[in-house]
């Protein structure tokens, strides 16, 4: 397939921003220039639109194998493509979990056959994600995991976490940690505070995150492991990470679109689609998270896409599972609340959603001649109303349903193949 993208504003991910045409020849970017004309190529008119390096989501739950009623690799990657993502890293809390090379191979094979974007499996740190016995990391690495995590099942024993990090360092594997001290989060279902008290719901205090984060920083310092903090949610966490970076600890961090834009006030109507871990916090936390992004304390925006069925969420608030279906609203949420308001630039969005997550995962990304054509074309000014029923994801659990947002993904191109086009039904065909 040969494609020419004409007249778009190209942000290349390496600091460049200019109006240019891009010529993609069988998966590879062949030219970036003014007025490119090529015979027998598909021409995409991107006048008034941004042409960006494909988004990379470091934190996606694809649910397959084991929870196909919530999502499959097919629907999850279709959802990713609709959200402008060209690569997703998927978490290992499947059934069976991704804790052996067999499951890594399975996920890779299904992704190859049915996936429409690139899928990078994340392996478990401990067998069965039980926090007891460490996985065979050499084998996992050889099978192709990009990182290790027991996301959602935090390793409570500091001794075991230290062993995980010691081996992780040996195999040069990124350690992604969901920071939660279970003895502090307990039965909590939302942020501890006035609103939880008013609603009569059990709270999750900020210390549940910060205590575990502090421990993990100390262990990363002791072992030299590469630590990545998943879904940072509190002001105190931002301060801990900032200090660790100043001290030279090998640490990176991500924040989700929902933690950057919503607070625990969203829980007022007991909408279970606002139930997420870590919980939505307060305005002060949101401001600290944005500040952390802007000063480089937080490196990446990741969705923590956690699809659930309607029945899963159609229960009382304290019974509902945690999670938000986030791939299809990530760009428009960030564009609406942070870019269009002038808080960050589109170039910064590209760093947080495309370049930095790629760098942390050790994959290449960015628009330059000779590079793989992983590209997203977005219209930043078009307004739309979020309709969860239109999601490609099986997970309709979004707190943004009915909200007016700005910014629409027009095309997602993965390795030179158009994998999503707005308003067009799409079947996976290799050309
Ligand atoms: Zn998590």
Tab-separated table of C-alpha atoms and ligand atoms in Angstrom:
chain	number	residue	atom	x	y	z
A	1	UNK	CA	0.000	0.000	0.000
A	2	UNK	CA	1.295	3.440	-0.967
A	3	UNK	CA	-0.179	6.441	0.828
A	4	UNK	CA	0.384	10.177	0.497
A	5	UNK	CA	-0.858	12.326	3.381
A	6	UNK	CA	-1.211	15.863	2.081
A	7	UNK	CA	-1.221	19.293	3.750
A	8	UNK	CA	-1.284	18.179	7.385
A	9	UNK	CA	0.578	19.819	10.224
A	10	UNK	CA	3.244	17.221	10.963
A	11	UNK	CA	4.570	16.939	14.508
A	12	UNK	CA	7.384	14.436	14.107
A	13	UNK	CA	8.116	13.671	17.762
A	14	UNK	CA	11.700	14.918	17.449
A	15	UNK	CA	10.882	18.589	18.004
A	16	UNK	CA	9.739	19.417	14.475
A	17	UNK	CA	6.347	20.909	13.608
A	18	UNK	CA	5.590	22.011	10.047
A	19	UNK	CA	3.044	21.742	7.285
A	20	UNK	CA	4.191	18.978	4.953
A	21	UNK	CA	3.180	15.964	2.866
A	22	UNK	CA	4.221	12.452	3.841
A	23	UNK	CA	4.800	9.603	1.426
A	24	UNK	CA	4.461	6.093	2.820
A	25	UNK	CA	5.762	3.310	0.622
A	26	UNK	CA	4.863	-0.222	1.742
A	27	UNK	CA	5.042	0.471	5.443
A	28	UNK	CA	8.022	2.807	5.456
A	29	UNK	CA	8.065	6.609	5.461
A	30	UNK	CA	9.784	7.434	2.180
A	31	UNK	CA	9.433	11.209	2.055
A	32	UNK	CA	8.437	14.243	4.122
A	33	UNK	CA	8.308	17.356	1.949
A	34	UNK	CA	6.189	20.094	0.414
A	35	UNK	CA	3.996	18.982	-2.501
A	36	UNK	CA	4.690	15.277	-2.852
A	37	UNK	CA	2.934	13.684	-5.833
A	38	UNK	CA	3.167	9.948	-6.399
A	39	UNK	CA	1.312	7.790	-8.874
A	40	UNK	CA	-0.971	4.996	-7.650
A	41	UNK	CA	-1.052	6.023	-4.046
A	42	UNK	CA	-4.031	6.544	-1.769
A	43	UNK	CA	-4.202	10.293	-1.116
A	44	UNK	CA	-5.392	11.497	2.284
A	45	UNK	CA	-6.165	15.200	2.551
A	46	UNK	CA	-5.109	16.319	6.029
A	47	UNK	CA	-5.651	20.059	5.566
A	48	UNK	CA	-6.270	21.633	8.999
A	49	UNK	CA	-5.399	18.385	10.757
A	50	UNK	CA	-2.434	17.138	12.741
A	51	UNK	CA	-0.324	14.228	11.548
A	52	UNK	CA	1.317	12.651	14.595
A	53	UNK	CA	3.406	9.614	15.557
A	54	UNK	CA	0.983	6.820	16.520
A	55	UNK	CA	-0.054	6.846	20.171
A	56	UNK	CA	1.468	4.134	22.378
A	57	UNK	CA	-0.522	2.883	25.367
A	58	UNK	CA	1.692	1.387	28.054
A	59	UNK	CA	-1.239	0.150	30.124
A	60	UNK	CA	-4.061	-1.742	28.436
A	61	UNK	CA	-6.120	-4.673	29.664
A	62	UNK	CA	-7.086	-6.799	26.657
A	63	UNK	CA	-8.712	-9.505	28.835
A	64	UNK	CA	-7.881	-12.423	26.513
A	65	UNK	CA	-7.365	-15.241	27.430
A	66	UNK	CA	-10.036	-15.854	30.023
A	67	UNK	CA	-12.337	-12.827	30.092
A	68	UNK	CA	-13.477	-12.641	26.475
A	69	UNK	CA	-16.918	-11.409	27.568
A	70	UNK	CA	-15.204	-8.156	28.681
A	71	UNK	CA	-12.830	-7.735	25.710
A	72	UNK	CA	-10.810	-9.720	23.200
A	73	UNK	CA	-7.516	-8.974	21.506
A	74	UNK	CA	-9.560	-8.238	18.368
A	75	UNK	CA	-12.035	-5.786	19.944
A	76	UNK	CA	-9.399	-4.261	22.227
A	77	UNK	CA	-7.034	-3.502	19.364
A	78	UNK	CA	-9.919	-2.190	17.222
A	79	UNK	CA	-10.720	0.108	20.115
A	80	UNK	CA	-7.036	1.129	20.276
A	81	UNK	CA	-6.970	1.921	16.554
A	82	UNK	CA	-10.150	4.005	16.915
A	83	UNK	CA	-8.368	5.909	19.675
A	84	UNK	CA	-5.297	6.603	17.521
A	85	UNK	CA	-3.044	4.031	19.170
A	86	UNK	CA	-0.678	2.068	16.951
A	87	UNK	CA	0.850	0.037	19.802
A	88	UNK	CA	-0.524	-1.193	23.116
A	89	UNK	CA	1.255	-3.000	25.927
A	90	UNK	CA	-1.164	-5.435	27.558
A	91	UNK	CA	-1.277	-6.302	31.231
A	92	UNK	CA	-0.903	-9.916	32.378
A	93	UNK	CA	-4.025	-10.248	34.575
A	94	UNK	CA	-5.725	-12.627	32.164
A	95	UNK	CA	-6.772	-16.208	32.926
A	96	UNK	CA	-4.342	-17.877	32.803
A	97	UNK	CA	-2.181	-14.860	33.541
A	98	UNK	CA	0.753	-14.016	31.278
A	99	UNK	CA	3.223	-15.687	33.621
A	100	UNK	CA	4.774	-18.249	31.279
A	101	UNK	CA	6.166	-18.211	27.766
A	102	UNK	CA	3.206	-20.319	26.551
A	103	UNK	CA	0.743	-17.540	27.351
A	104	UNK	CA	3.077	-14.906	25.862
A	105	UNK	CA	3.176	-16.948	22.652
A	106	UNK	CA	-0.623	-17.302	22.695
A	107	UNK	CA	-1.207	-13.546	23.058
A	108	UNK	CA	1.328	-12.814	20.319
A	109	UNK	CA	-0.232	-15.369	17.959
A	110	UNK	CA	-3.794	-14.083	18.452
A	111	UNK	CA	-2.577	-10.480	18.104
A	112	UNK	CA	-0.811	-11.379	14.875
A	113	UNK	CA	-3.921	-13.027	13.471
A	114	UNK	CA	-6.730	-10.828	14.768
A	115	UNK	CA	-5.168	-7.676	16.169
A	116	UNK	CA	-5.242	-4.448	14.174
A	117	UNK	CA	-2.513	-2.617	16.119
A	118	UNK	CA	0.780	-3.858	17.541
A	119	UNK	CA	0.478	-5.706	20.863
A	120	UNK	CA	3.355	-5.947	23.326
A	121	UNK	CA	2.697	-8.370	26.173
A	122	UNK	CA	3.697	-7.505	29.727
A	123	UNK	CA	4.629	-10.557	31.806
A	124	UNK	CA	3.736	-11.214	35.432
A	125	UNK	CA	6.293	-10.666	38.188
A	126	UNK	CA	5.086	-13.630	40.226
A	127	UNK	CA	3.474	-16.927	39.284
A	128	UNK	CA	-0.304	-16.607	39.123
A	129	UNK	CA	0.215	-12.969	40.192
A	130	UNK	CA	0.018	-14.327	43.723
A	131	UNK	CA	2.951	-12.337	45.047
A	132	UNK	CA	4.774	-15.455	46.231
A	133	UNK	CA	7.035	-17.131	43.701
A	134	UNK	CA	8.835	-15.136	41.024
A	135	UNK	CA	8.287	-15.994	37.359
A	136	UNK	CA	10.950	-17.351	35.023
A	137	UNK	CA	12.034	-13.995	33.731
A	138	UNK	CA	14.670	-15.174	31.276
A	139	UNK	CA	12.046	-17.278	29.489
A	140	UNK	CA	9.470	-14.481	29.551
A	141	UNK	CA	11.985	-12.059	28.134
A	142	UNK	CA	12.989	-14.485	25.410
A	143	UNK	CA	9.313	-15.002	24.534
A	144	UNK	CA	8.998	-11.265	24.015
A	145	UNK	CA	7.569	-9.453	27.053
A	146	UNK	CA	8.429	-5.737	27.171
A	147	UNK	CA	8.060	-5.357	30.930
A	148	UNK	CA	6.913	-7.135	34.065
A	149	UNK	CA	4.007	-6.197	36.310
A	150	UNK	CA	1.593	-7.694	38.835
A	151	UNK	CA	-0.786	-4.789	38.089
A	152	UNK	CA	-3.875	-4.969	40.253
A	153	UNK	CA	-2.253	-7.538	42.543
A	154	UNK	CA	0.438	-5.529	44.323
A	155	UNK	CA	3.241	-7.596	45.835
A	156	UNK	CA	2.771	-7.004	49.541
A	157	UNK	CA	6.025	-8.633	50.672
A	158	UNK	CA	8.969	-6.232	50.387
A	159	UNK	CA	11.298	-9.241	50.392
A	160	UNK	CA	9.658	-10.755	47.322
A	161	UNK	CA	9.535	-7.397	45.547
A	162	UNK	CA	13.246	-6.987	46.184
A	163	UNK	CA	13.915	-10.388	44.633
A	164	UNK	CA	11.712	-9.478	41.644
A	165	UNK	CA	13.684	-6.276	41.150
A	166	UNK	CA	17.059	-7.960	41.598
A	167	UNK	CA	16.257	-10.473	38.849
A	168	UNK	CA	14.498	-7.809	36.796
A	169	UNK	CA	17.673	-5.778	36.833
A	170	UNK	CA	19.692	-8.837	35.794
A	171	UNK	CA	17.463	-9.341	32.737
A	172	UNK	CA	17.139	-5.603	32.096
A	173	UNK	CA	13.344	-5.731	32.378
A	174	UNK	CA	11.163	-2.728	33.146
A	175	UNK	CA	9.271	-3.121	36.445
A	176	UNK	CA	5.773	-1.619	36.244
A	177	UNK	CA	4.208	-1.298	39.658
A	178	UNK	CA	0.627	-0.627	40.694
A	179	UNK	CA	1.303	0.987	44.058
A	180	UNK	CA	-1.230	-0.082	46.660
A	181	UNK	CA	-0.787	-1.245	50.218
A	182	UNK	CA	-3.762	-3.569	50.648
A	183	UNK	CA	-3.688	-3.159	54.428
A	184	UNK	CA	-4.444	0.541	53.868
A	185	UNK	CA	-6.835	0.368	50.896
A	186	UNK	CA	-8.826	-2.426	52.553
A	187	UNK	CA	-12.437	-2.535	51.437
A	188	UNK	CA	-12.355	1.030	50.112
A	189	UNK	CA	-14.169	1.847	46.882
A	190	UNK	CA	-13.487	5.561	46.335
A	191	UNK	CA	-11.195	8.339	47.531
A	192	UNK	CA	-11.242	8.868	51.305
A	193	UNK	CA	-12.688	12.245	52.084
A	194	UNK	CA	-15.784	14.360	52.558
A	195	UNK	CA	-17.537	12.972	49.522
A	196	UNK	CA	-17.016	9.335	50.548
A	197	UNK	CA	-18.386	10.217	53.987
A	198	UNK	CA	-21.401	11.995	52.475
A	199	UNK	CA	-22.135	9.079	50.172
A	200	UNK	CA	-21.596	6.512	52.892
A	201	UNK	CA	-18.920	4.707	50.855
A	202	UNK	CA	-15.667	3.285	52.221
A	203	UNK	CA	-12.603	5.322	51.390
A	204	UNK	CA	-9.196	4.505	49.924
A	205	UNK	CA	-6.690	6.840	51.574
A	206	UNK	CA	-3.857	8.411	49.600
A	207	UNK	CA	-1.352	6.704	51.922
A	208	UNK	CA	-2.336	3.349	50.372
A	209	UNK	CA	-0.602	4.528	47.200
A	210	UNK	CA	2.176	6.630	48.695
A	211	UNK	CA	3.449	4.087	51.246
A	212	UNK	CA	3.845	1.437	48.550
A	213	UNK	CA	5.379	3.920	46.123
A	214	UNK	CA	7.947	4.983	48.728
A	215	UNK	CA	8.820	1.324	49.379
A	216	UNK	CA	9.207	0.596	45.675
A	217	UNK	CA	11.454	3.636	45.201
A	218	UNK	CA	13.654	2.474	48.070
A	219	UNK	CA	13.871	-1.023	46.567
A	220	UNK	CA	14.629	0.348	43.086
A	221	UNK	CA	17.414	2.405	44.606
A	222	UNK	CA	18.810	-0.640	46.383
A	223	UNK	CA	18.642	-2.964	43.375
A	224	UNK	CA	19.179	-0.553	40.465
A	225	UNK	CA	16.054	-1.891	38.745
A	226	UNK	CA	14.220	0.215	36.172
A	227	UNK	CA	10.997	1.222	37.884
A	228	UNK	CA	7.865	2.539	36.186
A	229	UNK	CA	4.949	3.747	38.299
A	230	UNK	CA	1.503	2.958	36.919
A	231	UNK	CA	-1.456	5.357	37.202
A	232	UNK	CA	-0.142	7.960	39.673
A	233	UNK	CA	-3.091	9.603	41.432
A	234	UNK	CA	-1.982	11.769	44.367
A	235	UNK	CA	-0.071	14.957	44.995
A	236	UNK	CA	2.139	13.125	47.486
A	237	UNK	CA	3.057	10.528	44.859
A	238	UNK	CA	4.102	13.246	42.423
A	239	UNK	CA	6.371	14.683	45.124
A	240	UNK	CA	7.904	11.264	45.897
A	241	UNK	CA	8.649	10.629	42.211
A	242	UNK	CA	10.049	14.133	41.737
A	243	UNK	CA	12.428	13.611	44.639
A	244	UNK	CA	13.452	10.144	43.418
A	245	UNK	CA	14.260	11.565	39.985
A	246	UNK	CA	16.354	14.299	41.580
A	247	UNK	CA	18.273	11.611	43.441
A	248	UNK	CA	18.959	9.780	40.198
A	249	UNK	CA	16.731	6.749	40.793
A	250	UNK	CA	15.847	4.974	37.531
A	251	UNK	CA	12.160	5.826	37.639
A	252	UNK	CA	9.454	6.836	35.175
A	253	UNK	CA	5.749	7.362	35.714
A	254	UNK	CA	2.406	7.488	33.962
A	255	UNK	CA	-0.934	9.164	34.640
A	256	UNK	CA	-4.330	8.357	33.137
A	257	UNK	CA	-6.647	10.774	31.309
A	258	UNK	CA	-9.303	10.272	34.005
A	259	UNK	CA	-6.991	11.117	36.895
A	260	UNK	CA	-5.949	14.269	35.025
A	261	UNK	CA	-9.492	15.478	34.457
A	262	UNK	CA	-11.975	14.091	37.008
A	263	UNK	CA	-12.300	14.270	40.776
A	264	UNK	CA	-14.203	12.279	43.384
A	265	UNK	CA	-17.111	14.662	42.823
A	266	UNK	CA	-17.874	12.564	39.738
A	267	UNK	CA	-18.962	9.775	42.123
A	268	UNK	CA	-21.898	11.878	43.472
A	269	UNK	CA	-24.554	9.982	41.520
A	270	UNK	CA	-23.094	6.564	42.419
A	271	UNK	CA	-22.265	5.937	38.740
A	272	UNK	CA	-20.170	2.753	38.879
A	273	UNK	CA	-18.352	3.918	35.728
A	274	UNK	CA	-16.459	6.317	38.003
A	275	UNK	CA	-15.190	3.403	40.108
A	276	UNK	CA	-11.552	2.955	39.250
A	277	UNK	CA	-8.299	2.047	40.946
A	278	UNK	CA	-6.636	4.201	42.112
A	279	UNK	CA	-9.778	6.222	42.814
A	280	UNK	CA	-10.522	9.649	41.360
A	281	UNK	CA	-9.002	12.083	43.851
A	282	UNK	CA	-9.410	15.822	44.498
A	283	UNK	CA	-8.873	19.064	42.578
A	284	UNK	CA	-5.577	19.565	44.437
A	285	UNK	CA	-4.350	16.166	43.236
A	286	UNK	CA	-5.447	16.861	39.650
A	287	UNK	CA	-3.474	20.106	39.720
A	288	UNK	CA	-0.393	18.369	41.120
A	289	UNK	CA	-0.627	15.671	38.434
A	290	UNK	CA	-0.774	18.303	35.676
A	291	UNK	CA	2.164	20.117	37.264
A	292	UNK	CA	4.037	16.791	37.399
A	293	UNK	CA	3.419	16.240	33.702
A	294	UNK	CA	4.552	19.720	32.809
A	295	UNK	CA	7.821	19.580	34.767
A	296	UNK	CA	8.727	16.089	33.540
A	297	UNK	CA	8.110	14.250	36.820
A	298	UNK	CA	5.418	12.235	35.044
A	299	UNK	CA	6.586	10.980	31.668
A	300	UNK	CA	3.586	9.428	30.003
A	301	UNK	CA	-0.188	9.392	29.701
A	302	UNK	CA	-1.519	5.808	29.739
A	303	UNK	CA	-5.161	4.749	29.576
A	304	UNK	CA	-5.355	1.823	32.036
A	305	UNK	CA	-8.094	0.681	29.626
A	306	UNK	CA	-10.063	-1.739	31.830
A	307	UNK	CA	-13.187	-2.931	30.019
A	308	UNK	CA	-16.017	-4.628	31.925
A	309	UNK	CA	-19.430	-5.891	30.831
A	310	UNK	CA	-22.589	-3.885	31.501
A	311	UNK	CA	-23.712	-6.535	33.989
A	312	UNK	CA	-20.399	-6.311	35.860
A	313	UNK	CA	-21.032	-2.620	36.456
A	314	UNK	CA	-24.826	-2.835	36.954
A	315	UNK	CA	-24.520	-3.490	40.688
A	316	UNK	CA	-24.310	-1.294	43.815
A	317	UNK	CA	-21.203	0.933	43.893
A	318	UNK	CA	-19.322	-1.074	46.498
A	319	UNK	CA	-19.873	-4.331	44.569
A	320	UNK	CA	-18.749	-3.097	41.142
A	321	UNK	CA	-15.333	-3.967	39.701
A	322	UNK	CA	-12.749	-1.188	39.318
A	323	UNK	CA	-11.998	0.111	35.833
A	324	UNK	CA	-12.703	2.502	32.985
A	325	UNK	CA	-12.800	1.740	29.254
A	326	UNK	CA	-10.392	4.412	28.108
A	327	UNK	CA	-8.782	3.842	24.714
A	328	UNK	CA	-11.395	5.634	22.626
A	329	UNK	CA	-11.636	8.808	24.699
A	330	UNK	CA	-7.978	9.289	25.723
A	331	UNK	CA	-6.989	11.662	22.927
A	332	UNK	CA	-10.134	13.780	23.019
A	333	UNK	CA	-10.087	14.038	26.820
A	334	UNK	CA	-6.473	15.246	26.850
A	335	UNK	CA	-7.038	17.508	23.846
A	336	UNK	CA	-10.197	19.050	25.347
A	337	UNK	CA	-9.018	19.582	28.903
A	338	UNK	CA	-5.285	20.210	28.445
A	339	UNK	CA	-4.446	21.206	24.852
A	340	UNK	CA	-7.437	23.339	23.827
A	341	UNK	CA	-7.276	25.126	27.189
A	342	UNK	CA	-3.637	26.056	26.576
A	343	UNK	CA	-2.256	24.069	29.530
A	344	UNK	CA	-0.047	21.911	27.286
A	345	UNK	CA	0.794	22.067	23.572
A	346	UNK	CA	-0.019	19.453	20.945
A	347	UNK	CA	3.733	18.808	20.764
A	348	UNK	CA	3.719	17.972	24.478
A	349	UNK	CA	0.722	15.673	23.968
A	350	UNK	CA	2.803	13.820	21.378
A	351	UNK	CA	5.602	13.421	23.902
A	352	UNK	CA	3.247	12.081	26.593
A	353	UNK	CA	1.143	9.825	24.360
A	354	UNK	CA	3.569	8.723	21.621
A	355	UNK	CA	7.258	9.332	22.196
A	356	UNK	CA	7.830	8.914	25.935
A	357	UNK	CA	5.848	5.678	26.324
A	358	UNK	CA	7.710	4.280	23.305
A	359	UNK	CA	11.048	5.267	24.838
A	360	UNK	CA	10.163	3.722	28.222
A	361	UNK	CA	9.105	0.462	26.512
A	362	UNK	CA	12.231	0.485	24.341
A	363	UNK	CA	10.482	0.669	20.967
A	364	UNK	CA	11.031	3.187	18.182
A	365	UNK	CA	8.433	5.755	17.180
A	366	UNK	CA	8.295	9.131	15.454
A	367	UNK	CA	7.883	10.462	11.942
A	368	UNK	CA	11.089	10.522	9.916
A	369	UNK	CA	12.316	9.226	6.596
A	370	UNK	CA	13.138	5.540	6.849
A	371	UNK	CA	10.983	4.936	9.915
A	372	UNK	CA	8.044	2.516	10.134
A	373	UNK	CA	4.836	4.354	9.270
A	374	UNK	CA	2.946	4.350	12.579
A	375	UNK	CA	0.862	7.483	12.222
A	376	UNK	CA	-2.344	9.017	13.537
A	377	UNK	CA	-4.223	11.867	11.877
A	378	UNK	CA	-6.428	13.928	14.183
A	379	UNK	CA	-8.787	16.858	13.840
A	380	UNK	CA	-8.270	18.809	17.090
A	381	UNK	CA	-11.209	21.183	16.571
A	382	UNK	CA	-14.087	18.854	15.773
A	383	UNK	CA	-16.533	18.499	18.629
A	384	UNK	CA	-18.518	15.347	19.354
A	385	UNK	CA	-20.626	13.831	22.114
A	386	UNK	CA	-19.206	10.663	23.635
A	387	UNK	CA	-21.523	7.736	22.919
A	388	UNK	CA	-20.375	4.569	24.651
A	389	UNK	CA	-22.625	2.487	22.400
A	390	UNK	CA	-20.423	3.476	19.486
A	391	UNK	CA	-17.250	2.179	21.147
A	392	UNK	CA	-15.410	-0.590	19.318
A	393	UNK	CA	-14.471	-1.866	22.761
A	394	UNK	CA	-16.807	-4.326	24.426
A	395	UNK	CA	-16.311	-2.214	27.559
A	396	UNK	CA	-18.911	0.570	27.618
A	397	UNK	CA	-17.823	1.605	31.119
A	398	UNK	CA	-16.926	5.251	30.690
A	399	UNK	CA	-17.603	8.227	32.951
A	400	UNK	CA	-17.402	10.470	29.855
A	401	UNK	CA	-20.616	9.161	28.248
A	402	UNK	CA	-22.757	12.078	27.039
A	403	UNK	CA	-19.944	14.584	27.506
A	404	UNK	CA	-19.059	16.988	24.694
A	405	UNK	CA	-15.381	16.627	23.798
A	406	UNK	CA	-13.143	18.165	21.178
A	407	UNK	CA	-10.749	16.193	18.999
A	408	UNK	CA	-11.453	13.325	16.655
A	409	UNK	CA	-9.185	10.585	15.325
A	410	UNK	CA	-9.515	10.500	11.519
A	411	UNK	CA	-7.026	7.817	10.525
A	412	UNK	CA	-4.780	5.353	12.290
A	413	UNK	CA	-2.007	3.900	10.164
A	414	UNK	CA	-0.044	0.935	11.512
A	415	UNK	CA	3.092	-0.128	9.643
A	416	UNK	CA	1.755	1.655	6.563
A	417	UNK	CA	-1.682	-0.017	6.691
A	418	UNK	CA	-4.822	2.023	7.321
A	419	UNK	CA	-6.247	0.319	10.407
A	420	UNK	CA	-8.901	2.871	11.292
A	421	UNK	CA	-10.734	5.469	9.280
A	422	UNK	CA	-13.462	7.647	10.782
A	423	UNK	CA	-16.999	6.631	9.772
A	424	UNK	CA	-15.769	3.662	7.828
A	425	UNK	CA	-16.391	0.052	8.649
A	426	UNK	CA	-13.111	-1.715	8.560
A	427	UNK	CA	-11.973	-5.258	7.953
A	428	UNK	CA	-8.394	-6.343	8.526
A	429	UNK	CA	-6.823	-6.981	5.114
A	430	UNK	CA	-3.110	-6.965	4.396
A	431	UNK	CA	-2.240	-5.219	1.167
B	1	LIG	ZN1	-3.443	-0.953	38.282
